Amino acid sequence: MVNRAILPLLVIATLVGGAVFLGSRLWHTEPYEFVMSWGEKGSGDGEFLYVEDLEIDANGHLLITDALTAYVQVFTTDGTFLTKFGGKGTREDSFEKPEGIVVDADGNIFVVDYLSGYIKKFDRNYQLVATFAGLGTEPGLTFEAEFACIGSNGLLYIAEAGNHRVSAFDLEGHFKFVISEYGNGEGQMIRPQAVKCNSQGYLYVTDQGNHRIQVFTSQGTFVRTWGQEGTAPGDFRRPMGLTIDQQDQVYVTEVGNNRVQKFDAEGHFISMWGKGGTRPREFGNLHGIIVDNEGHVYVGDTANHRIQKFRPAR
């Protein structure tokens, strides 16, 4: 569904000299400049097989999950490899397929495992603290769990593609409630990929199967939605990753369109960049995305086995 606030304006969409015309309305595209990239295909330190989500830890370091190596790698924000934790195996601190990752106010790190259904909690020194949830469809279990966030209310929210819902837990691992069910109506979802929280307590969900973003209150009440399948500004093809900056602006990656789109908190289009390819500013199979406190944007360019870093154009 297209955001009702801009529906009358979606007559045509053209790009002209760094601006986007939506009907009669002009939107400044606020382009982003390429800064650097790092990574290549492989399973060694600093290499990637399948980038999933990104997060910034309490030390200001970048955490990156890799679904195929099953490691969380830790980098400086200029791409210098520091350490890693997890990996495949039978240890309590190992993973099967880590995807979502989020850090709480105390620096604890929560890693969401897509295959096992477990949520594993680590301290800021990457030592395992607790394991909870598990694989299943019943409330309190997860199935094909994806990207997550922690709200200002102290709850952990996890998007579950396999269960077509978002589950909420407290930070000790106690289940609280679920949001949504399978479907294409308002508040329903098909294979949600990411849930991220803004400063006002709202939850933003990439509803991939419905090619849209949905917004909920922290208790799961539907608020609004925007987007439809397509290639125009504000449209989506398989939205995947999502992040929210300090101004509550929303950034969305798209698997199908190989681009990043930026919106205000109400869902009004601001800018976009990217296309399919292997050069700088080109993407393949985009996944996670994060914005640091200085406004740099880090994008998981999964098919190209790398991270790309951008900054607002000067």
Short mmCIF file of C-alpha atoms in Angstrom, two decimals:
data_model
loop_
_atom_site.label_atom_id
_atom_site.label_comp_id
_atom_site.label_asym_id
_atom_site.label_seq_id
_atom_site.Cartn_x
_atom_site.Cartn_y
_atom_site.Cartn_z
CA MET A 1 0.00 0.00 0.00
CA VAL A 2 1.30 3.45 -0.85
CA ASN A 3 1.51 5.96 1.98
CA ARG A 4 -1.77 7.89 1.81
CA ALA A 5 0.09 11.18 2.37
CA ILE A 6 1.77 10.94 -1.03
CA LEU A 7 -0.77 8.89 -2.99
CA PRO A 8 -2.11 11.84 -5.06
CA LEU A 9 1.41 12.75 -6.05
CA LEU A 10 2.45 9.40 -7.49
CA VAL A 11 1.61 10.20 -11.07
CA ILE A 12 5.08 10.02 -12.59
CA ALA A 13 8.56 9.61 -11.17
CA THR A 14 11.62 10.98 -12.95
CA LEU A 15 15.19 11.71 -11.97
CA VAL A 16 16.40 15.17 -12.97
CA GLY A 17 19.75 16.60 -11.88
CA GLY A 18 19.90 15.00 -8.45
CA ALA A 19 16.20 15.45 -7.71
CA VAL A 20 13.16 13.20 -7.93
CA PHE A 21 9.83 14.44 -9.21
CA LEU A 22 6.85 12.55 -7.77
CA GLY A 23 3.94 13.97 -9.71
CA SER A 24 4.15 17.72 -9.17
CA ARG A 25 6.29 17.50 -6.06
CA LEU A 26 10.09 17.83 -6.07
CA TRP A 27 12.15 15.78 -3.64
CA HIS A 28 15.85 16.53 -3.11
CA THR A 29 17.72 13.24 -3.45
CA GLU A 30 20.49 14.06 -0.96
CA PRO A 31 22.95 11.73 -2.69
CA TYR A 32 25.43 9.64 -0.75
CA GLU A 33 29.11 9.45 -1.64
CA PHE A 34 31.08 6.22 -1.68
CA VAL A 35 33.81 6.23 1.00
CA MET A 36 35.31 2.74 0.91
CA SER A 37 34.57 -0.97 0.86
CA TRP A 38 36.20 -4.03 2.38
CA GLY A 39 35.90 -7.79 2.17
CA GLU A 40 36.14 -10.49 -0.45
CA LYS A 41 34.78 -14.00 -0.87
CA GLY A 42 36.22 -16.41 1.66
CA SER A 43 36.04 -17.76 5.18
CA GLY A 44 39.16 -16.12 6.58
CA ASP A 45 39.42 -13.09 8.83
CA GLY A 46 37.95 -10.05 7.08
CA GLU A 47 36.36 -12.18 4.36
CA PHE A 48 32.68 -13.01 3.85
CA LEU A 49 30.59 -15.79 2.40
CA TYR A 50 27.11 -14.40 3.15
CA VAL A 51 26.76 -11.07 4.97
CA GLU A 52 23.54 -10.79 6.96
CA ASP A 53 23.05 -7.96 9.49
CA LEU A 54 25.21 -5.19 10.93
CA GLU A 55 25.34 -3.52 14.34
CA ILE A 56 27.58 -1.12 16.26
CA ASP A 57 28.75 -2.31 19.69
CA ALA A 58 29.46 -0.43 22.91
CA ASN A 59 33.04 0.22 21.79
CA GLY A 60 31.95 1.79 18.50
CA HIS A 61 33.04 -1.27 16.53
CA LEU A 62 31.08 -2.76 13.67
CA LEU A 63 29.60 -6.25 14.21
CA ILE A 64 28.75 -8.28 11.10
CA THR A 65 27.00 -11.65 10.99
CA ASP A 66 27.89 -14.17 8.27
CA ALA A 67 25.26 -16.87 7.72
CA LEU A 68 27.57 -19.36 6.02
CA THR A 69 30.76 -19.12 8.09
CA ALA A 70 28.54 -18.74 11.20
CA TYR A 71 30.88 -16.13 12.67
CA VAL A 72 30.26 -12.65 13.96
CA GLN A 73 33.21 -10.55 12.83
CA VAL A 74 34.24 -7.35 14.56
CA PHE A 75 35.76 -4.42 12.64
CA THR A 76 36.68 -0.81 13.18
CA THR A 77 34.49 1.53 11.15
CA ASP A 78 37.30 1.87 8.60
CA GLY A 79 37.23 -1.87 7.93
CA THR A 80 40.13 -3.10 10.04
CA PHE A 81 39.46 -6.64 11.30
CA LEU A 82 39.69 -6.95 15.09
CA THR A 83 38.32 -10.32 16.17
CA LYS A 84 35.45 -12.75 15.71
CA PHE A 85 33.27 -15.04 17.80
CA GLY A 86 30.86 -17.89 17.28
CA GLY A 87 31.47 -20.15 14.30
CA LYS A 88 29.99 -23.56 13.59
CA GLY A 89 30.25 -26.42 16.05
CA THR A 90 28.72 -27.97 19.13
CA ARG A 91 30.02 -25.45 21.68
CA GLU A 92 27.44 -23.49 23.60
CA ASP A 93 28.72 -20.27 22.04
CA SER A 94 28.64 -21.55 18.44
CA PHE A 95 25.97 -20.89 15.81
CA GLU A 96 24.27 -22.70 12.96
CA LYS A 97 23.24 -19.69 10.87
CA PRO A 98 23.52 -16.32 12.65
CA GLU A 99 21.48 -13.54 11.07
CA GLY A 100 20.12 -10.78 13.31
CA ILE A 101 22.33 -8.93 15.79
CA VAL A 102 21.53 -6.14 18.25
CA VAL A 103 23.23 -4.49 21.25
CA ASP A 104 21.49 -3.31 24.42
CA ALA A 105 22.23 -0.24 26.53
CA ASP A 106 24.65 -2.22 28.73
CA GLY A 107 26.65 -3.44 25.75
CA ASN A 108 25.26 -6.98 25.74
CA ILE A 109 24.99 -8.50 22.27
CA PHE A 110 22.04 -10.61 21.12
CA VAL A 111 22.56 -12.88 18.09
CA VAL A 112 19.58 -14.45 16.32
CA ASP A 113 20.11 -17.92 14.81
CA TYR A 114 17.92 -18.65 11.77
CA LEU A 115 18.33 -22.44 11.81
CA SER A 116 18.41 -23.35 15.49
CA GLY A 117 15.83 -20.79 16.61
CA TYR A 118 18.03 -19.84 19.55
CA ILE A 119 18.79 -16.32 20.68
CA LYS A 120 22.25 -16.12 22.23
CA LYS A 121 23.25 -13.31 24.56
CA PHE A 122 26.92 -12.29 24.87
CA ASP A 123 28.58 -9.68 27.08
CA ARG A 124 30.56 -6.77 25.63
CA ASN A 125 33.67 -8.98 25.64
CA TYR A 126 31.92 -11.49 23.35
CA GLN A 127 31.49 -14.11 26.08
CA LEU A 128 28.27 -16.14 26.14
CA VAL A 129 25.87 -15.18 28.93
CA ALA A 130 22.61 -16.96 28.11
CA THR A 131 20.66 -18.88 25.46
CA PHE A 132 16.89 -18.77 25.07
CA ALA A 133 13.95 -19.44 22.73
CA GLY A 134 14.44 -22.35 20.31
CA LEU A 135 12.99 -23.65 17.06
CA GLY A 136 9.24 -23.87 16.57
CA THR A 137 5.95 -22.18 15.80
CA GLU A 138 4.54 -21.88 19.32
CA PRO A 139 4.73 -18.51 21.09
CA GLY A 140 8.14 -18.16 22.69
CA LEU A 141 9.88 -20.14 19.96
CA THR A 142 11.19 -18.80 16.65
CA PHE A 143 11.22 -20.12 13.09
CA GLU A 144 13.52 -18.68 10.42
CA ALA A 145 14.26 -15.72 12.67
CA GLU A 146 15.87 -12.71 11.02
CA PHE A 147 16.85 -9.16 12.04
CA ALA A 148 16.04 -7.69 15.44
CA CYS A 149 16.00 -4.55 17.58
CA ILE A 150 15.69 -3.46 21.20
CA GLY A 151 13.05 -0.85 21.97
CA SER A 152 13.19 2.05 24.40
CA ASN A 153 10.91 -0.09 26.61
CA GLY A 154 13.71 -2.64 27.02
CA LEU A 155 12.07 -5.36 24.92
CA LEU A 156 13.83 -7.40 22.26
CA TYR A 157 11.84 -7.70 19.01
CA ILE A 158 12.64 -10.40 16.44
CA ALA A 159 11.29 -10.69 12.90
CA GLU A 160 10.40 -14.29 12.04
CA ALA A 161 10.13 -14.97 8.32
CA GLY A 162 8.97 -18.55 8.85
CA ASN A 163 6.24 -17.63 11.33
CA HIS A 164 5.20 -14.40 9.54
CA ARG A 165 5.36 -12.44 12.78
CA VAL A 166 7.45 -10.42 15.21
CA SER A 167 8.12 -11.90 18.66
CA ALA A 168 8.90 -9.84 21.76
CA PHE A 169 11.10 -10.97 24.69
CA ASP A 170 12.56 -9.19 27.67
CA LEU A 171 16.34 -8.98 27.87
CA GLU A 172 16.50 -11.98 30.18
CA GLY A 173 14.87 -14.12 27.51
CA HIS A 174 11.31 -14.28 28.83
CA PHE A 175 8.69 -14.35 26.07
CA LYS A 176 6.14 -11.49 26.10
CA PHE A 177 3.91 -11.46 23.02
CA VAL A 178 3.71 -11.79 19.22
CA ILE A 179 2.77 -9.22 16.61
CA SER A 180 0.98 -10.05 13.37
CA GLU A 181 0.05 -13.15 11.37
CA TYR A 182 0.25 -14.36 7.79
CA GLY A 183 -1.56 -12.24 5.21
CA ASN A 184 -1.57 -9.08 3.11
CA GLY A 185 -3.99 -6.97 5.11
CA GLU A 186 -2.98 -4.06 7.33
CA GLY A 187 -0.92 -5.42 10.21
CA GLN A 188 -0.43 -8.81 8.53
CA MET A 189 2.90 -9.98 7.09
CA ILE A 190 4.49 -12.39 4.64
CA ARG A 191 8.07 -13.35 5.53
CA PRO A 192 9.16 -10.23 7.45
CA GLN A 193 12.92 -9.79 7.29
CA ALA A 194 13.76 -7.01 9.74
CA VAL A 195 12.25 -5.14 12.65
CA LYS A 196 13.95 -1.96 13.87
CA CYS A 197 12.96 0.47 16.63
CA ASN A 198 12.99 4.27 16.52
CA SER A 199 13.50 6.74 19.36
CA GLN A 200 9.74 7.20 19.85
CA GLY A 201 9.15 3.51 20.46
CA TYR A 202 7.71 2.63 17.06
CA LEU A 203 8.62 -0.59 15.24
CA TYR A 204 9.39 -0.58 11.51
CA VAL A 205 9.14 -3.92 9.70
CA THR A 206 10.29 -4.90 6.21
CA ASP A 207 7.30 -6.96 5.10
CA GLN A 208 9.17 -8.61 2.24
CA GLY A 209 6.43 -10.77 0.75
CA ASN A 210 4.11 -7.75 0.54
CA HIS A 211 6.83 -5.37 -0.76
CA ARG A 212 6.15 -2.75 1.91
CA ILE A 213 7.15 -1.27 5.26
CA GLN A 214 4.77 -1.57 8.19
CA VAL A 215 4.86 0.46 11.40
CA PHE A 216 3.57 -0.68 14.80
CA THR A 217 3.53 0.64 18.35
CA SER A 218 5.77 -1.08 20.88
CA GLN A 219 2.77 -3.18 21.96
CA GLY A 220 2.00 -4.29 18.41
CA THR A 221 -0.82 -1.97 17.36
CA PHE A 222 -0.75 -1.27 13.63
CA VAL A 223 0.01 2.39 12.78
CA ARG A 224 0.61 2.73 9.03
CA THR A 225 2.21 1.21 5.97
CA TRP A 226 3.85 2.38 2.77
CA GLY A 227 5.18 0.86 -0.42
CA GLN A 228 4.09 -1.45 -3.19
CA GLU A 229 5.93 -3.67 -5.65
CA GLY A 230 7.78 -1.60 -8.23
CA THR A 231 10.87 0.38 -9.13
CA ALA A 232 9.76 3.99 -8.61
CA PRO A 233 10.88 6.00 -5.56
CA GLY A 234 8.91 4.69 -2.60
CA ASP A 235 8.23 1.33 -4.26
CA PHE A 236 9.99 -1.87 -3.21
CA ARG A 237 11.02 -5.21 -4.59
CA ARG A 238 11.74 -7.57 -1.72
CA PRO A 239 12.75 -5.07 0.98
CA MET A 240 15.32 -6.69 3.24
CA GLY A 241 17.40 -4.71 5.73
CA LEU A 242 16.35 -1.60 7.61
CA THR A 243 17.99 0.87 9.96
CA ILE A 244 16.97 4.12 11.65
CA ASP A 245 19.27 7.08 12.30
CA GLN A 246 19.35 9.58 15.18
CA GLN A 247 16.76 11.76 13.43
CA ASP A 248 14.44 8.75 13.07
CA GLN A 249 15.00 8.67 9.32
CA VAL A 250 14.52 5.21 7.83
CA TYR A 251 16.90 3.42 5.41
CA VAL A 252 15.76 0.31 3.53
CA THR A 253 17.75 -2.13 1.38
CA GLU A 254 16.07 -4.01 -1.46
CA VAL A 255 17.10 -7.40 -2.79
CA GLY A 256 15.06 -6.96 -5.96
CA ASN A 257 16.07 -3.40 -6.88
CA ASN A 258 19.68 -3.47 -5.62
CA ARG A 259 19.36 -0.06 -3.99
CA VAL A 260 19.06 1.81 -0.71
CA GLN A 261 16.09 4.11 -0.12
CA LYS A 262 15.83 6.73 2.62
CA PHE A 263 12.55 8.01 4.11
CA ASP A 264 11.41 10.25 6.91
CA ALA A 265 9.66 8.69 9.90
CA GLU A 266 6.26 9.04 8.20
CA GLY A 267 7.39 7.16 5.10
CA HIS A 268 7.95 10.11 2.76
CA PHE A 269 10.69 9.44 0.24
CA ILE A 270 13.94 11.43 0.67
CA SER A 271 16.65 9.80 -1.44
CA MET A 272 17.98 6.61 -3.00
CA TRP A 273 21.17 5.24 -4.48
CA GLY A 274 22.55 2.07 -6.02
CA LYS A 275 21.97 -0.37 -8.86
CA GLY A 276 23.00 -3.92 -9.66
CA GLY A 277 26.70 -4.50 -10.28
CA THR A 278 30.13 -4.98 -8.73
CA ARG A 279 31.61 -1.47 -8.79
CA PRO A 280 31.41 1.10 -5.97
CA ARG A 281 27.78 2.19 -5.36
CA GLU A 282 26.61 -0.97 -7.10
CA PHE A 283 25.09 -3.86 -5.19
CA GLY A 284 24.00 -7.47 -5.32
CA ASN A 285 21.57 -9.18 -2.93
CA LEU A 286 21.59 -6.38 -0.35
CA HIS A 287 21.02 -7.37 3.27
CA GLY A 288 21.86 -5.49 6.48
CA ILE A 289 22.43 -1.77 6.88
CA ILE A 290 23.46 0.50 9.78
CA VAL A 291 24.08 4.24 10.27
CA ASP A 292 26.67 5.47 12.76
CA ASN A 293 26.46 8.62 14.89
CA GLU A 294 28.34 10.64 12.25
CA GLY A 295 25.89 9.73 9.52
CA HIS A 296 28.02 7.16 7.72
CA VAL A 297 25.99 4.37 6.17
CA TYR A 298 27.34 0.80 6.08
CA VAL A 299 25.67 -1.64 3.69
CA GLY A 300 25.93 -5.43 3.54
CA ASP A 301 26.60 -6.05 -0.17
CA THR A 302 26.06 -9.78 0.15
CA ALA A 303 26.49 -11.09 -3.40
CA ASN A 304 29.72 -9.08 -3.70
CA HIS A 305 31.01 -10.41 -0.33
CA ARG A 306 31.79 -6.94 1.01
CA ILE A 307 30.72 -3.99 3.10
CA GLN A 308 30.31 -0.62 1.43
CA LYS A 309 30.57 2.61 3.42
CA PHE A 310 28.92 5.89 2.36
CA ARG A 311 28.56 9.44 3.64
CA PRO A 312 26.14 12.26 2.73
CA ALA A 313 27.43 14.22 -0.27
CA ARG A 314 29.29 17.37 0.70
#
